[in-house]
Amino acid sequence: MFKLGQRVVIMSDLFEQGLPVGEYGYIIAYDRNADNVFDYVIRVPKANRNFYVPTADVELEEVLVRLEVDRLEREALIDFALATHNEELFKRIMNGDLEDAEEEDAEGEPQTREEFIRQVHLKAWI
């Protein structure tokens, strides 16, 4: 649940009410009526109007900025890997870091009997 006064961006218009998609607004009230599908009342300064919106129609501006920064960082790393012909970096970026760690575990030396038993007991504990 968003706090009052938080800046949000209108992401969609599910109920086709003529919301200015892509514009920002501020949460000015909660709609606590259980019979209503709308969760918030937002004020959109550019439209000079208040709108009733469900949670799915709005997103915090900070979240969107963080997602955009992550996307730009990933694209820059891909460009760098391609420019320097760094195949290992390119594969790690494209496949994700988690899969790379799993491959390293699989390629390692065979486990000793004691290590195997310790891992089984650890997993059984959890």
Short mmCIF file of C-alpha atoms in Angstrom, two decimals, residues 85-126:
data_model
loop_
_atom_site.label_atom_id
_atom_site.label_comp_id
_atom_site.label_asym_id
_atom_site.label_seq_id
_atom_site.Cartn_x
_atom_site.Cartn_y
_atom_site.Cartn_z
CA HIS A 85 35.16 -9.67 -27.55
CA ASN A 86 34.77 -10.92 -23.97
CA GLU A 87 32.75 -14.09 -24.51
CA GLU A 88 32.72 -15.12 -20.83
CA LEU A 89 31.25 -11.78 -19.71
CA PHE A 90 28.69 -11.85 -22.52
CA LYS A 91 27.50 -15.34 -21.60
CA ARG A 92 27.32 -14.46 -17.91
CA ILE A 93 25.21 -11.38 -18.65
CA MET A 94 22.90 -13.14 -21.08
CA ASN A 95 22.41 -16.29 -18.99
CA GLY A 96 22.41 -14.67 -15.58
CA ASP A 97 24.88 -15.06 -12.73
CA LEU A 98 22.94 -17.83 -10.95
CA GLU A 99 23.28 -20.35 -13.76
CA ASP A 100 27.02 -19.66 -13.95
CA ALA A 101 27.43 -20.53 -10.26
CA GLU A 102 25.54 -23.81 -10.72
CA GLU A 103 27.81 -24.81 -13.61
CA GLU A 104 30.91 -24.22 -11.48
CA ASP A 105 29.55 -26.55 -8.78
CA ALA A 106 28.79 -29.26 -11.34
CA GLU A 107 32.26 -29.10 -12.93
CA GLY A 108 34.13 -29.38 -9.61
CA GLU A 109 35.84 -32.44 -8.19
CA PRO A 110 33.75 -35.40 -7.04
CA GLN A 111 32.51 -35.09 -3.48
CA THR A 112 33.91 -37.14 -0.68
CA ARG A 113 31.61 -39.44 1.24
CA GLU A 114 31.72 -37.20 4.33
CA GLU A 115 30.88 -34.07 2.31
CA PHE A 116 27.93 -35.83 0.69
CA ILE A 117 26.58 -37.00 4.06
CA ARG A 118 27.03 -33.50 5.54
CA GLN A 119 25.02 -31.96 2.67
CA VAL A 120 22.25 -34.57 3.02
CA HIS A 121 21.98 -33.89 6.76
CA LEU A 122 21.97 -30.15 6.14
CA LYS A 123 19.15 -30.42 3.60
CA ALA A 124 17.21 -32.79 5.87
CA TRP A 125 17.57 -30.27 8.71
CA ILE A 126 16.12 -27.48 6.58
#
